[in-house]
Coordinates of C-alpha atoms in Angstrom, one line a residue:
X29 CA -0.1 -10.2 30.1
X30 CA -3.8 -10.1 29.2
X31 CA -3.3 -7.1 26.9
X32 CA -0.3 -8.8 25.2
X33 CA -2.6 -11.9 24.5
X34 CA -5.2 -9.7 23.1
X35 CA -2.9 -7.9 20.8
X36 CA -1.3 -11.3 19.6
X37 CA -4.8 -12.6 19.0
X38 CA -5.7 -9.6 17.0
X39 CA -2.4 -10.0 14.9
X40 CA -2.8 -13.7 14.5
X41 CA -4.3 -13.5 10.9
X42 CA -1.5 -11.2 9.9
X43 CA 1.1 -13.4 11.4
X44 CA -0.3 -16.4 9.6
X45 CA -0.5 -14.7 6.2
X46 CA 3.1 -13.4 6.6
X47 CA 4.1 -16.9 7.2
X48 CA 2.3 -18.2 4.2
X49 CA 3.7 -15.4 2.2
X50 CA 7.3 -16.2 3.2
X51 CA 6.6 -19.8 2.3
X52 CA 5.6 -18.7 -1.3
X53 CA 8.7 -16.5 -1.8
X54 CA 10.9 -19.1 -0.2
X55 CA 12.6 -20.4 -3.6
X56 CA 13.5 -16.9 -4.9
X57 CA 14.6 -15.7 -1.5
X58 CA 16.9 -18.7 -0.8
X59 CA 18.3 -18.8 -4.3
X60 CA 18.5 -14.9 -4.6
X61 CA 16.5 -14.8 -7.8
X62 CA 14.5 -12.0 -9.2
X63 CA 11.9 -13.3 -11.8
X64 CA 11.5 -11.1 -14.9
X65 CA 7.9 -11.3 -16.7
X66 CA 6.8 -9.8 -19.9
X67 CA 5.8 -6.6 -18.1
X68 CA 8.6 -6.5 -15.4
X69 CA 10.9 -3.9 -17.1
X70 CA 8.0 -1.8 -18.0
X71 CA 7.0 -1.3 -14.3
X72 CA 10.7 -1.4 -13.1
X73 CA 11.5 1.6 -15.2
X74 CA 8.6 3.6 -13.7
X75 CA 9.8 2.7 -10.3
X76 CA 13.3 3.6 -11.1
X77 CA 12.4 6.9 -12.5
X78 CA 10.3 7.7 -9.4
X79 CA 13.2 6.5 -7.1
X80 CA 15.7 8.6 -8.8
X81 CA 13.3 11.7 -8.8
X82 CA 12.9 11.3 -5.0
X83 CA 16.7 10.7 -4.5
X84 CA 17.8 13.7 -6.5
X85 CA 14.8 15.9 -5.5
X86 CA 14.5 16.7 -9.3
X87 CA 10.8 16.0 -9.7
X88 CA 9.0 15.7 -13.0
X89 CA 5.6 14.4 -12.7
X90 CA 5.1 13.9 -16.5
X91 CA 8.5 13.3 -18.0
X92 CA 10.5 10.1 -17.3
X93 CA 13.8 11.7 -17.0
X94 CA 15.6 8.6 -15.5
X95 CA 13.6 5.5 -16.7
X96 CA 13.1 4.3 -20.2
X97 CA 16.5 5.2 -21.3
X98 CA 15.9 8.9 -20.3
X99 CA 13.7 9.6 -23.3
X100 CA 11.4 12.0 -21.5
X101 CA 8.3 10.1 -22.4
X102 CA 5.1 10.3 -20.4
X103 CA 4.3 7.1 -18.5
X104 CA 3.6 7.2 -14.7
X105 CA 1.1 10.1 -15.1
X106 CA -1.1 7.8 -17.2
X107 CA -0.5 4.6 -15.3
X108 CA -0.9 4.5 -11.5
X109 CA 1.1 7.8 -10.6
X110 CA 0.8 7.5 -6.7
X111 CA 1.9 3.9 -6.7
X112 CA 4.8 4.6 -9.1
X113 CA 6.2 7.1 -6.5
X114 CA 5.4 4.7 -3.6
X115 CA 7.2 1.9 -5.4
X116 CA 10.2 4.3 -6.1
X117 CA 10.3 5.0 -2.3
X118 CA 10.3 1.3 -1.5
X119 CA 13.0 0.7 -4.0
X120 CA 15.3 3.3 -2.2
X121 CA 14.5 1.7 1.1
X122 CA 15.3 -1.7 -0.3
X123 CA 18.5 -0.7 -2.0
X124 CA 18.5 -3.4 -4.6
X125 CA 16.0 -4.9 -7.1
X126 CA 16.2 -8.3 -5.5
X127 CA 15.2 -6.9 -2.0
X128 CA 12.6 -4.6 -3.6
X129 CA 10.9 -7.6 -5.3
X130 CA 10.8 -9.8 -2.1
X131 CA 9.4 -6.8 -0.2
X132 CA 6.7 -6.0 -2.7
X133 CA 5.8 -9.7 -3.0
X134 CA 5.1 -9.9 0.7
X135 CA 3.1 -6.7 0.6
X136 CA 0.9 -7.7 -2.2
X137 CA 0.5 -11.3 -0.9
X138 CA -0.3 -10.3 2.7
X139 CA -2.5 -7.3 1.5
X140 CA -4.5 -9.5 -0.6
X141 CA -5.1 -12.0 2.1
X142 CA -6.0 -9.4 4.6
X143 CA -8.4 -7.8 2.1
X144 CA -10.3 -11.1 1.6
X145 CA -10.2 -11.7 5.5
X146 CA -11.7 -8.4 6.1
X147 CA -14.5 -8.9 3.5
X148 CA -15.4 -12.2 4.9
X149 CA -15.4 -11.1 8.5
X150 CA -17.7 -8.1 7.8
X151 CA -20.0 -10.5 6.2
X152 CA -20.2 -12.8 9.2
X153 CA -17.8 -15.6 8.1
X154 CA -16.2 -17.2 11.0
X155 CA -12.6 -16.3 11.8
X156 CA -11.2 -19.6 10.9
X157 CA -13.0 -19.8 7.6
X158 CA -12.0 -16.1 6.8
X159 CA -8.4 -17.0 7.4
X160 CA -8.8 -19.9 5.0
X161 CA -10.4 -17.8 2.4
X162 CA -7.6 -15.3 2.7
X163 CA -5.1 -18.1 2.1
X164 CA -6.8 -19.4 -1.0
X165 CA -7.1 -15.8 -2.4
X166 CA -3.4 -15.1 -1.6
X167 CA -2.4 -18.3 -3.4
X168 CA -4.7 -17.8 -6.4
X169 CA -3.0 -17.0 -9.8
X170 CA -4.6 -13.6 -9.6
X171 CA -2.3 -12.5 -7.0
X172 CA 0.6 -14.8 -7.4
X173 CA 1.3 -13.4 -10.8
X174 CA 2.9 -10.5 -9.0
X175 CA 5.5 -12.8 -7.5
X176 CA 6.1 -14.8 -10.8
X177 CA 5.9 -12.1 -13.5
X178 CA 5.1 -8.7 -11.9
X179 CA 1.7 -8.5 -13.6
X180 CA 0.3 -5.1 -12.3
X181 CA -3.3 -6.4 -12.3
X182 CA -2.2 -8.3 -9.1
X183 CA -1.8 -5.0 -7.3
X184 CA -5.4 -4.0 -8.2
X185 CA -6.6 -7.6 -7.3
X186 CA -5.1 -7.2 -3.9
X187 CA -7.1 -4.0 -3.3
X188 CA -10.5 -5.2 -4.8
X189 CA -11.7 -7.1 -1.7
X190 CA -11.4 -4.0 0.4
X191 CA -13.7 -2.3 -2.3
X192 CA -16.2 -5.1 -2.2
X193 CA -16.7 -4.6 1.5
X194 CA -18.8 -1.6 0.5
X195 CA -20.5 -3.4 -2.4
X196 CA -21.9 -6.0 0.1
X197 CA -23.1 -3.3 2.3
X198 CA -25.5 -2.2 -0.5
X199 CA -27.3 -5.5 -0.1
X200 CA -26.7 -6.1 3.6
X201 CA -27.6 -2.7 4.9
X202 CA -29.2 -1.2 1.8
X203 CA -26.7 1.6 2.4
X204 CA -22.9 2.4 1.9
X205 CA -20.3 4.1 4.0
X206 CA -19.4 6.8 1.5
X207 CA -16.1 7.7 3.2
X208 CA -14.8 4.1 3.2
X209 CA -16.1 3.5 -0.3
X210 CA -14.6 6.7 -1.7
X211 CA -11.2 6.0 0.1
X212 CA -10.8 2.4 -1.3
X213 CA -12.0 3.3 -4.7
X214 CA -9.6 6.2 -4.9
X215 CA -6.6 4.1 -3.8
X216 CA -7.6 1.5 -6.4
X217 CA -7.8 4.3 -9.2
X218 CA -4.4 5.6 -8.2
X219 CA -3.1 2.0 -8.4
X220 CA -4.5 0.5 -11.6
X221 CA -7.2 2.2 -13.7
X222 CA -8.3 -1.1 -15.3
X223 CA -8.8 -2.8 -12.1
X224 CA -10.9 0.1 -10.9
X225 CA -13.3 -0.2 -14.0
X226 CA -13.6 -4.0 -13.3
X227 CA -14.4 -3.2 -9.6
X228 CA -17.0 -0.8 -10.7
X229 CA -18.6 -3.5 -12.9
X230 CA -18.5 -5.9 -10.1
X231 CA -20.3 -3.5 -7.7
X232 CA -23.1 -2.9 -10.2
X233 CA -25.2 -6.0 -9.3
X234 CA -25.0 -5.2 -5.7
X235 CA -26.2 -1.7 -6.3
X236 CA -29.1 -2.8 -8.5
X237 CA -30.2 -5.5 -6.0
X238 CA -30.0 -3.0 -3.1
X239 CA -32.1 -0.6 -5.0
X240 CA -34.7 -3.2 -5.8
X241 CA -34.9 -4.7 -2.3
X242 CA -34.8 -1.5 -0.1
X243 CA -37.8 0.5 0.8
X244 CA -38.2 4.2 -0.4
X245 CA -36.2 5.7 2.4
X246 CA -33.5 3.3 2.2
X247 CA -33.4 3.5 -1.6
X248 CA -32.9 7.3 -1.5
X249 CA -30.1 7.0 1.2
X250 CA -28.3 4.4 -0.9
X251 CA -28.5 6.5 -4.0
X252 CA -27.3 9.7 -2.1
X253 CA -24.4 8.1 -0.3
X254 CA -23.2 6.3 -3.6
X255 CA -23.3 9.7 -5.4
X256 CA -21.4 11.4 -2.4
X257 CA -18.8 8.7 -2.6
X258 CA -18.6 9.1 -6.3
X259 CA -18.0 12.8 -6.1
X260 CA -15.4 12.4 -3.3
X261 CA -13.6 9.8 -5.6
X262 CA -13.6 12.3 -8.4
X263 CA -12.0 14.9 -6.2
X264 CA -9.3 12.5 -4.8
X265 CA -8.3 11.2 -8.4
X266 CA -8.4 14.4 -10.4
X267 CA -4.7 13.8 -11.2
X268 CA -5.6 10.5 -12.9
X269 CA -8.6 11.1 -14.9
X270 CA -7.9 14.8 -16.0
X271 CA -4.5 14.0 -17.2
X272 CA -5.6 11.0 -19.1
X273 CA -8.3 12.9 -20.9
X274 CA -6.3 16.0 -21.8
X275 CA -3.2 14.0 -22.8
X276 CA -5.3 11.9 -25.2
X277 CA -7.1 15.0 -26.4
X278 CA -3.9 16.9 -27.2
X279 CA -1.8 14.0 -28.6
X280 CA -2.5 10.9 -30.8
X281 CA -1.0 8.5 -28.0
X282 CA -0.1 5.0 -29.2
X283 CA -2.4 2.6 -27.4
X284 CA -1.4 -0.6 -25.6
X285 CA -0.9 -3.6 -27.6
X286 CA -4.3 -4.6 -29.1
X287 CA -4.9 -8.4 -29.0
X288 CA -6.1 -9.8 -32.3
X289 CA -8.8 -11.8 -30.6
X290 CA -10.0 -11.1 -27.1
X291 CA -11.5 -14.5 -26.6
X292 CA -8.2 -16.3 -26.7
X293 CA -7.1 -14.6 -23.5
X294 CA -9.9 -15.9 -21.4
X295 CA -9.2 -18.9 -19.3
X296 CA -9.7 -22.5 -20.7
X297 CA -9.2 -26.0 -19.6
X298 CA -5.8 -26.5 -21.3
X299 CA -2.5 -27.3 -19.3
X300 CA -1.6 -23.5 -19.3
X301 CA -4.7 -22.2 -17.8
X302 CA -4.9 -25.0 -15.2
X303 CA -1.5 -24.1 -14.0
X304 CA -1.3 -20.4 -14.5
X305 CA -4.9 -19.1 -14.5
X306 CA -7.5 -21.2 -12.8
X307 CA -6.1 -24.3 -10.8
X308 CA -8.1 -27.5 -10.8
X309 CA -8.5 -27.3 -7.1
X310 CA -10.1 -23.8 -7.4
X311 CA -12.3 -25.1 -10.1
X312 CA -13.5 -27.8 -7.8
X313 CA -14.0 -25.4 -5.0
X314 CA -16.3 -23.4 -7.2
X315 CA -18.3 -26.6 -8.1
X316 CA -18.8 -27.3 -4.5
X317 CA -20.1 -23.7 -4.1
X318 CA -22.4 -24.3 -7.0
X319 CA -23.6 -27.7 -5.3
X320 CA -24.4 -25.7 -2.0
X321 CA -26.2 -22.9 -4.0
X322 CA -28.4 -25.2 -5.9
X323 CA -29.2 -27.4 -2.9
X324 CA -30.0 -24.6 -0.5
X325 CA -31.1 -21.8 -2.9
X326 CA -34.5 -21.3 -1.0
X327 CA -32.9 -21.2 2.3
X328 CA -29.9 -19.0 1.7
X329 CA -30.3 -15.2 2.3
X330 CA -30.2 -12.4 -0.2
X331 CA -26.5 -11.5 0.3
X332 CA -25.3 -15.1 -0.3
X333 CA -27.5 -15.4 -3.4
X334 CA -26.2 -12.1 -4.7
X335 CA -22.5 -13.0 -4.2
X336 CA -23.0 -16.5 -5.6
X337 CA -24.9 -15.5 -8.8
X338 CA -22.5 -12.5 -9.4
X339 CA -19.5 -14.7 -8.9
X340 CA -20.6 -17.3 -11.3
X341 CA -21.7 -14.8 -13.8
X342 CA -18.1 -13.4 -13.9
X343 CA -16.7 -16.9 -13.9
X344 CA -18.6 -17.4 -17.2
X345 CA -17.6 -14.1 -18.6
X346 CA -13.9 -14.7 -18.0
X347 CA -14.2 -18.0 -19.9
X348 CA -12.6 -17.9 -23.4
X349 CA -15.9 -19.6 -24.9
X350 CA -18.1 -16.6 -23.7
X351 CA -19.1 -14.8 -26.9
X352 CA -16.3 -12.4 -27.0
X353 CA -15.9 -12.6 -30.8
X354 CA -19.4 -11.0 -31.2
X355 CA -18.6 -8.4 -28.5
X356 CA -15.3 -7.5 -30.1
X357 CA -17.0 -7.2 -33.5
X358 CA -19.5 -4.9 -32.0
X359 CA -16.9 -2.9 -29.7
X360 CA -13.5 -3.0 -31.4
X361 CA -12.1 -1.0 -28.7
X362 CA -12.1 -4.0 -26.3
X363 CA -8.9 -5.2 -28.1
X364 CA -7.1 -2.0 -26.6
X365 CA -9.0 -1.5 -23.4
X366 CA -10.0 -4.9 -21.8
X367 CA -7.5 -7.0 -23.7
X368 CA -7.8 -10.0 -21.5
X369 CA -11.1 -11.4 -20.3
X370 CA -9.4 -13.5 -17.7
X371 CA -9.1 -10.2 -15.8
X372 CA -12.7 -10.8 -14.6
X373 CA -11.6 -13.9 -12.7
X374 CA -10.7 -11.6 -9.8
X375 CA -14.5 -10.8 -9.3
X376 CA -15.3 -14.5 -9.4
X377 CA -12.6 -15.4 -6.9
X378 CA -13.7 -12.6 -4.6
X379 CA -17.4 -13.3 -4.7
X380 CA -17.2 -17.1 -4.7
X381 CA -14.7 -17.3 -1.9
X382 CA -17.1 -15.2 0.1
X383 CA -19.9 -17.3 -0.7
X384 CA -17.9 -20.4 0.2
X385 CA -16.8 -18.8 3.5
X386 CA -20.5 -18.2 4.5
X387 CA -21.3 -21.7 3.7
X388 CA -18.5 -23.2 5.6
X389 CA -19.5 -21.1 8.6
X390 CA -23.0 -22.4 8.5
X391 CA -21.9 -26.0 7.9
X392 CA -19.4 -26.2 10.7
X393 CA -22.0 -25.0 13.1
X394 CA -25.0 -27.1 12.0
X395 CA -23.8 -30.4 10.4
X396 CA -22.9 -33.6 12.3
X397 CA -19.3 -34.6 13.1
X398 CA -18.9 -36.8 9.9
X399 CA -19.9 -33.9 7.7
X400 CA -17.3 -31.6 9.5
X401 CA -14.6 -34.1 8.8
X402 CA -15.5 -34.4 5.2
X403 CA -15.5 -30.4 4.9
X404 CA -12.2 -30.1 6.7
X405 CA -10.7 -32.9 4.4
X406 CA -11.9 -31.0 1.4
X407 CA -10.2 -27.8 2.6
X408 CA -6.9 -29.7 3.3
X409 CA -7.0 -31.0 -0.3
X410 CA -7.5 -27.5 -1.6
X411 CA -4.6 -26.3 0.5
X412 CA -2.3 -29.0 -1.0
X413 CA -3.5 -28.4 -4.5
X414 CA -3.1 -24.6 -4.2
X415 CA 0.4 -24.8 -2.8
X416 CA 1.6 -27.6 -5.0
X417 CA 0.7 -25.9 -8.3
X418 CA 1.9 -22.5 -7.1
X419 CA 5.3 -24.1 -6.2
X420 CA 5.4 -25.8 -9.4
X421 CA 5.1 -22.5 -11.4
X422 CA 7.6 -20.9 -9.2
X423 CA 9.9 -23.8 -9.7
X424 CA 9.6 -23.3 -13.6
X425 CA 10.2 -19.8 -13.2
X426 CA 13.4 -20.6 -11.2
X427 CA 14.6 -22.9 -13.9
X428 CA 14.0 -20.3 -16.5
X429 CA 15.8 -17.8 -14.4
X430 CA 18.9 -20.1 -14.3
X431 CA 18.9 -20.4 -18.1
X432 CA 18.5 -16.6 -18.6
X433 CA 21.2 -15.8 -16.1
X434 CA 23.9 -18.1 -17.6
X435 CA 23.9 -17.3 -21.3
X436 CA 24.1 -14.3 -23.6
X437 CA 21.3 -13.3 -25.9
X438 CA 21.2 -11.8 -29.2
X439 CA 19.0 -8.6 -29.8
X440 CA 15.7 -9.3 -31.2
X441 CA 14.6 -5.9 -32.4
X442 CA 11.4 -7.1 -34.2
X443 CA 9.6 -8.6 -31.1
X444 CA 8.0 -7.3 -28.1
X445 CA 10.4 -9.3 -25.9
X446 CA 13.5 -8.4 -23.9
X447 CA 16.6 -7.0 -25.4
X448 CA 19.7 -8.1 -23.8
X449 CA 23.0 -6.2 -24.0
X450 CA 25.0 -8.5 -21.6
X451 CA 28.1 -8.6 -23.9
X452 CA 28.6 -4.9 -23.5
X453 CA 28.9 -4.9 -19.5
X454 CA 29.5 -8.5 -18.8
X455 CA 26.9 -8.5 -16.1
X456 CA 24.2 -11.1 -15.4
X457 CA 20.6 -10.6 -14.2
X458 CA 21.7 -11.8 -10.7
X459 CA 24.6 -9.3 -10.5
X460 CA 22.3 -6.5 -11.6
X461 CA 19.5 -7.4 -9.3
X462 CA 21.8 -7.7 -6.3
X463 CA 23.7 -4.6 -7.0
X464 CA 23.1 -1.4 -5.0
X465 CA 23.4 0.5 -8.3
X466 CA 19.9 0.4 -9.4
X467 CA 20.7 1.8 -12.9
X468 CA 22.6 -1.6 -13.8
X469 CA 19.4 -3.4 -14.6
X470 CA 17.9 -0.6 -16.5
X471 CA 21.0 -0.2 -18.8
X472 CA 21.7 -3.9 -19.3
X473 CA 18.2 -5.2 -20.0
X474 CA 15.8 -3.3 -22.3
X475 CA 12.5 -4.0 -23.6
X476 CA 10.6 -2.1 -26.6
X477 CA 7.6 -0.5 -24.8
X478 CA 6.1 2.0 -27.3
X479 CA 2.8 2.5 -25.2
X480 CA 1.5 6.0 -24.9
X481 CA 4.2 7.6 -27.3
X482 CA 2.9 10.5 -29.4
X483 CA 2.2 9.1 -32.9
X484 CA 1.2 11.2 -36.0
X485 CA -2.0 9.2 -36.5
X486 CA -4.7 7.4 -34.6
X487 CA -4.3 3.6 -34.4
X488 CA -7.7 2.1 -34.0
X489 CA -7.5 -1.6 -34.7
X490 CA -5.1 -4.5 -34.6
X491 CA -4.5 -4.4 -38.5
X492 CA -3.3 -0.8 -38.3
X493 CA -1.2 -1.4 -35.2
X494 CA 0.5 -4.6 -36.8
X495 CA 1.1 -2.6 -40.1
X496 CA 2.6 0.4 -38.1
X497 CA 4.9 -2.2 -36.1
X498 CA 5.6 0.2 -33.3
X499 CA 8.0 -2.2 -31.4
X500 CA 10.4 -2.2 -34.4
X501 CA 10.1 1.6 -34.8
X502 CA 10.8 1.9 -31.0
X503 CA 13.8 -0.2 -31.3
X504 CA 15.2 1.9 -34.1
X505 CA 14.2 5.4 -32.8
X506 CA 15.0 5.0 -29.1
X507 CA 16.9 1.9 -28.2
X508 CA 19.3 1.7 -31.2
X509 CA 19.8 5.6 -31.3
X510 CA 20.6 5.7 -27.6
X511 CA 23.4 3.1 -28.3
X512 CA 25.1 4.7 -31.4
X513 CA 28.8 4.5 -31.8
X514 CA 29.1 7.5 -34.1
X515 CA 27.1 9.9 -31.8
X516 CA 27.5 9.7 -28.0
X517 CA 24.4 11.2 -26.2
X518 CA 24.9 12.4 -22.6
X519 CA 21.8 12.9 -20.4
X520 CA 21.5 15.6 -17.7
X521 CA 18.5 16.1 -15.6
X522 CA 18.1 19.7 -14.4
X523 CA 16.7 21.0 -11.1
X524 CA 13.5 22.3 -12.9
X525 CA 12.6 18.8 -14.0
X526 CA 13.7 19.3 -17.5
X527 CA 16.0 16.9 -19.5
X528 CA 19.2 18.0 -21.4
X529 CA 20.9 15.9 -24.0
X530 CA 24.5 16.8 -25.1
X531 CA 26.3 15.3 -28.2
X532 CA 29.1 16.1 -30.7
X533 CA 29.1 15.8 -34.4
X534 CA 31.9 16.0 -37.0
X535 CA 29.8 18.0 -39.3
X536 CA 26.5 19.9 -39.7
X537 CA 23.7 17.4 -40.2
X538 CA 20.2 16.2 -39.5
X539 CA 20.2 14.0 -36.3
X540 CA 17.2 12.0 -34.8
X541 CA 17.6 12.2 -31.0
X542 CA 16.0 9.7 -28.6
X543 CA 13.8 12.2 -26.9
X544 CA 10.1 12.2 -27.1
X545 CA 8.0 15.2 -28.1
X546 CA 4.4 15.7 -27.0
X547 CA 2.0 18.5 -27.6
X548 CA 3.1 20.6 -24.6
X549 CA 6.8 19.6 -24.5
X550 CA 8.9 22.7 -25.0
X551 CA 12.1 22.0 -27.0
X552 CA 15.2 24.2 -26.7
X553 CA 18.0 23.4 -29.3
X554 CA 21.3 25.1 -28.6
X555 CA 19.7 27.9 -26.5
X556 CA 16.8 28.6 -28.8
X557 CA 13.2 27.6 -28.3
X558 CA 12.0 25.8 -31.3
X559 CA 8.3 26.0 -32.1
X560 CA 7.9 23.9 -35.2
X561 CA 9.8 20.6 -34.1
X562 CA 10.0 17.8 -36.6
X563 CA 9.4 14.4 -35.1
X564 CA 9.3 10.8 -36.3
X565 CA 6.1 8.8 -36.6
X566 CA 6.6 7.8 -33.0
X567 CA 7.4 11.2 -31.5
X568 CA 11.3 11.1 -31.4
X569 CA 12.8 14.6 -32.1
X570 CA 14.5 15.3 -35.3
X571 CA 16.9 18.3 -35.2
X572 CA 19.5 20.2 -37.1
X573 CA 22.8 19.7 -35.5
X574 CA 25.8 22.1 -35.8
X575 CA 29.4 20.9 -36.2
X576 CA 30.9 20.4 -32.7
X577 CA 28.9 20.4 -29.5
X578 CA 25.1 20.4 -29.5
X579 CA 22.6 20.7 -26.7
X580 CA 18.9 20.0 -26.8
X581 CA 16.6 20.4 -23.7
X582 CA 12.9 19.3 -23.3
X583 CA 10.5 20.4 -20.6
X584 CA 6.8 19.3 -20.2
X585 CA 4.9 22.6 -19.8
X586 CA 1.8 22.2 -17.8
X587 CA -1.1 24.6 -18.2
X588 CA -2.6 26.7 -15.4
X589 CA -5.7 24.5 -15.3
X590 CA -3.6 21.4 -15.0
X591 CA -1.4 22.8 -12.1
X592 CA -4.7 24.1 -10.3
X593 CA -6.3 20.8 -10.6
X594 CA -3.3 18.9 -9.4
X595 CA -3.2 21.2 -6.5
X596 CA -6.9 20.5 -5.9
X597 CA -6.2 16.8 -5.8
X598 CA -3.8 17.2 -2.9
X599 CA -6.1 19.7 -1.1
X600 CA -8.8 17.1 -1.4
X601 CA -6.7 14.5 0.2
X602 CA -5.5 16.8 3.0
X603 CA -9.2 17.6 3.9
X604 CA -10.4 14.0 3.4
X605 CA -7.9 12.3 5.7
X606 CA -8.3 14.2 8.8
X607 CA -12.2 14.5 8.4
X608 CA -12.2 10.6 8.0
X609 CA -10.0 10.1 11.0
X610 CA -12.3 12.3 13.0
X611 CA -15.5 10.5 12.0
X612 CA -13.9 7.1 12.8
X613 CA -12.8 8.4 16.2
X614 CA -16.1 9.7 16.9
X615 CA -17.9 6.5 15.8

């Protein structure tokens, strides 16, 4: 009985967070709704492709042979490859898109809360206060955006608190556990590359403070352990950074959508920001933290000062009135890379919630009873405010879902929005997401997503991107071509991971097929390997078709170096995991 009580007590934070997560997904769960955001189909296609690879055992790490209309384009290799296959596995386990979404909602929400809880606990925040901080972080828009719109930055935000455990070590101990640091950072890189860059920026102030305040021996140890962690991380993520470098070197990959003005994508104090980015209750919480920091600046320790100053710095950086216009003029690449300054809010939330947790822990121990009641009342207001606005946002999504599910939509081929083909199959979103045929959703609801396709010239700014109009080109070259009435394309995935397209023509003619050709893509047309393949300005293959049946096969050919380094990645993980377990057991 005593052992059972200890286990239950140990599981208590998880049980609380799971209950709060179920509360948040109650509306879509009860109404059986799957919300689709602007990026949902992009990620769902990646998960579907990975799921079908795992199901059929026809693995192709580079080519998308099942997702993205079976065009053979490279996607997951450039964007969270490990998480793509993990998502594919969860999709097969769930059996439908609706169950998959609820399952991943719970994983992201509870994972984020546990990460914040862990960060607080290792930094001497009381258990009750740490649970409260986990709740606030779970219900922040940074995390909830996965539930409402499948924004992938939420997955990175769920992992970042685990990484920041090691950032705080740099100030608290003037040292860092290089095994834990390397593991968490590697998981983050394998999940979302931009989130890992933001995390590294967030770690830098702690590293600098640690170097300044440490003595000579501690300073050398901190530098050495940080370097070791970086080297281990490089070994564990070769498959990400090497392929990203080489694919961009060998191809003129189309970048992601460049925002015209970066500053417009920070948070502001308008109705949209106050509901979807930074809630009023959260802003009030940060003002309370600022009050405590100013009032007790001389008394608070180095760690609290560092977390507070760093958190407020990133709160300002994420603001739309930060001089982003000047920075964008100096660094035009920000339009392609960072895109949205509001992404830095995740660091503000993590550090300021940790700071608040440390203040709450101190206040509950030292203030009189009246002060405790005031503090507890403030926390109740924060809870009600966070829950209320999150439920309002989810209610709005639910209303939009009903409107989307009950009417047909015309194709809008000149926009980066959804393309609906409901009239063809007479299915609705609800039927597709409830169905055990995972392909229904992929074939009924399409979106133009030209990211990372091989272009013929480099696009370096918004003006060139806008003039090129890749969304329109993607529609005509891949979506519309895949649905031609005159030529019926049939797709076949082979055991070697290659993709074959068969079709018939009534005469000998030139045909543009909906297959993507990269620098290392081997193209075989009617049994003959073709060296000089003609392509469109967005990488779609143009071939000469004979009268009658034609067959074209594409296969991404990896170099010896690529295969060697991919193997080294797995070897690194196979060595790292048992060594880490051994060291933890020994400790």
